[in-house]
Coordinates of C-alpha atoms in Angstrom, one line a residue:
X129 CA 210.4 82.4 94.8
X130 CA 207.3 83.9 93.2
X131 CA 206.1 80.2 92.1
X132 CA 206.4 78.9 95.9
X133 CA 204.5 81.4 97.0
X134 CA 201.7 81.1 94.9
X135 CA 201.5 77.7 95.9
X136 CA 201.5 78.2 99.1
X137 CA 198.4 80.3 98.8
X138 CA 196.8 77.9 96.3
X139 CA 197.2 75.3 99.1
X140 CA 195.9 77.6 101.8
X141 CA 192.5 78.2 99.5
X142 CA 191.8 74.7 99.2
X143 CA 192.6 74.1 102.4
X144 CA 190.0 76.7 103.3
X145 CA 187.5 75.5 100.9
X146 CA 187.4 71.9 102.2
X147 CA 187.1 73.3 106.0
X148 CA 184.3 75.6 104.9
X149 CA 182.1 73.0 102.9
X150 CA 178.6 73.6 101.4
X151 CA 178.2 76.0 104.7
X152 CA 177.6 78.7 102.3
X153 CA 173.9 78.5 101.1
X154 CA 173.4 80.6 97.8
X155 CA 170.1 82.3 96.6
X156 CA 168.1 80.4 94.5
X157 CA 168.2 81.5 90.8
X158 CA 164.5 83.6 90.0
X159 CA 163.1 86.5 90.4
X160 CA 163.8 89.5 92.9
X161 CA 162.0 89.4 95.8
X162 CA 160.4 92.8 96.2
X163 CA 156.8 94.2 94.0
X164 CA 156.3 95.0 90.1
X165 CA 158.5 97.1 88.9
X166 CA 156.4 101.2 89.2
X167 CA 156.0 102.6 86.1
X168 CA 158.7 101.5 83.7
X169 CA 157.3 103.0 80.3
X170 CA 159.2 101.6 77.4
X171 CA 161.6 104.8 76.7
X172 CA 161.9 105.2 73.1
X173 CA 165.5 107.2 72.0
X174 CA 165.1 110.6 70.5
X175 CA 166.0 110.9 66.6
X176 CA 169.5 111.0 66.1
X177 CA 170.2 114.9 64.1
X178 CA 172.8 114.9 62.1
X179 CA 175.1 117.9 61.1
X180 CA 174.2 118.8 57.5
X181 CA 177.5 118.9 56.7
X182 CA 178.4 115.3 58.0
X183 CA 175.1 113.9 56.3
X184 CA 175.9 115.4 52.7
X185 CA 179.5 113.8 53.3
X186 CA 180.4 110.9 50.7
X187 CA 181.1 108.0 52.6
X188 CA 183.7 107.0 49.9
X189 CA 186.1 110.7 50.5
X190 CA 188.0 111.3 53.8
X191 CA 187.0 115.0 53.3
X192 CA 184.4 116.1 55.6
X193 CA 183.3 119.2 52.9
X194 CA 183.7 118.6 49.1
X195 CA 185.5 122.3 47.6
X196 CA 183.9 124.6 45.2
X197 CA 185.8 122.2 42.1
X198 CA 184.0 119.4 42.8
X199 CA 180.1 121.5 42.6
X200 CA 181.5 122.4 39.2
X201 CA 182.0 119.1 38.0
X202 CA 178.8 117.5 39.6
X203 CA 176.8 120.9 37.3
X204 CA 178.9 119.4 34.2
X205 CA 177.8 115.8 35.0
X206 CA 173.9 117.1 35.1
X207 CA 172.0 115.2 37.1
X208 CA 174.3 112.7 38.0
X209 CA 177.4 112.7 40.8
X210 CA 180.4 110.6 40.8
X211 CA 180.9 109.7 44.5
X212 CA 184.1 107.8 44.9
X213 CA 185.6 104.4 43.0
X214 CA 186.3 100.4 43.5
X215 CA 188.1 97.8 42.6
X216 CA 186.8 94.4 42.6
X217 CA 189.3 91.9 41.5
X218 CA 191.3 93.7 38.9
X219 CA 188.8 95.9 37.6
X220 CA 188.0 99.3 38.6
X221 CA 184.7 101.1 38.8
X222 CA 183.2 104.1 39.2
X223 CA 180.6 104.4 41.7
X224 CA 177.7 107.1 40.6
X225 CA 174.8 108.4 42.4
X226 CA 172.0 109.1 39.6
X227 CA 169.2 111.3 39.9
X228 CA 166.8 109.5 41.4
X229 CA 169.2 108.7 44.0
X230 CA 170.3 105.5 43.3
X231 CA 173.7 104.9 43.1
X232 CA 175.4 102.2 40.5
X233 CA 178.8 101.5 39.5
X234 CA 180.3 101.7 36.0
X235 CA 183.5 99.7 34.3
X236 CA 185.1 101.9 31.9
X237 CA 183.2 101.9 28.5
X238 CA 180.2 102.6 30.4
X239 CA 178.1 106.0 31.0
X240 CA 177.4 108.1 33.6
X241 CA 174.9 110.2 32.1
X242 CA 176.1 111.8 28.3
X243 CA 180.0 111.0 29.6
X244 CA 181.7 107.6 28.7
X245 CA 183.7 106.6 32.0
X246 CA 187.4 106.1 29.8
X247 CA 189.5 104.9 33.2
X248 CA 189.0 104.4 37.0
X249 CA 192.3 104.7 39.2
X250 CA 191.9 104.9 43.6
X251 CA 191.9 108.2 43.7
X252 CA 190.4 109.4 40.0
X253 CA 187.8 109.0 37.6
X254 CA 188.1 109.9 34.0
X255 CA 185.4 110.7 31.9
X256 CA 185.1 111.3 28.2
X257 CA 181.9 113.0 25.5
X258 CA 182.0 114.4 22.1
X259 CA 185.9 115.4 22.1
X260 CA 186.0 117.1 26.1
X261 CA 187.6 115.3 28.9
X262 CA 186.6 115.3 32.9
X263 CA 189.0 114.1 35.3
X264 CA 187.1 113.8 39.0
X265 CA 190.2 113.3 41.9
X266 CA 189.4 112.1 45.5
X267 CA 190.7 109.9 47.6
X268 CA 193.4 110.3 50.3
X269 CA 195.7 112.0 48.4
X270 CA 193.7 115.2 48.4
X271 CA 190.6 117.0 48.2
X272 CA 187.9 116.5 45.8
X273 CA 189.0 118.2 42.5
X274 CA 188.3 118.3 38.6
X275 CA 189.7 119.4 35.4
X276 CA 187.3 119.7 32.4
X277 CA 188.8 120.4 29.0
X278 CA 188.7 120.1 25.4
X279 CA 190.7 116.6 25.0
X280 CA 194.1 118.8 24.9
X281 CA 195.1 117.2 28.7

């Protein structure tokens, strides 16, 4: 029933069309009739402020704070920060931030700083010198975290 009908209505549009014609005379395509446009100063947007809190936030952790653990691994990494981990291909990576802000990636075997990176997982980084381990967690699975000891783990 529902075809006939719109049929029927598809027929009673052209039908209408054809009657009608060109009768209709559109606007040419230009400019608005009418004077300059009064005082349009180009606007510029304000700068966009960012909470302190969301700016500081690593864009590689779903956590919108990092806890009091992860401060006290970042003081035993000195001047340099693991921020978060990737795997291209089969190979994982740390991704660092050193201290003059730049931030590079490191396989294991390489260093962050006076710690040898020993493994890279999705949601940890583990880091080796002179006899002490570092594990750095993030990722979904939970808030920043570490756990620093004496190669006893």
């Amino acid at each position: 029933m529902l075809p006939l009908v719109l049929a029927a209505l598809l027929c009673a549009a052209l039908a209408f069309q054809t009657l009608v014609g060109g009768a209709f005379d559109l606007p040419v395509a230009g400019p608005v009739r009418g004077g300059a446009p009064a005082g349009l100063a180009a606007t510029r947007p304000s700068p966009m402020v960012v909470d302190p809190a969301i700016g500081a936030r690593s864009m590689f952790t779903p956590i919108l704070m990092p806890p009091k653990e992860s401060a006290a691994a970042q003081t035993l990494l000195g001047s340099y920060a693991v921020v978060g981990a990737i795997r291209i291909g089969r190979a994982g990576y740390a991704i660092a931030q050193g201290p003059d802000g730049r931030t590079f990636r490191a396989g294991p075997g390489a260093r962050i700083g006076e710690w040898q990176v020993r493994g890279v997982s999705q949601e940890e980084v583990r880091l080796a010198r002179a006899g002490e381990r570092m594990t750095v967690r993030f990722g979904p699975s939970g808030p920043v975290t570490t756990a620093a000891g004496n190669g006893s783990q």
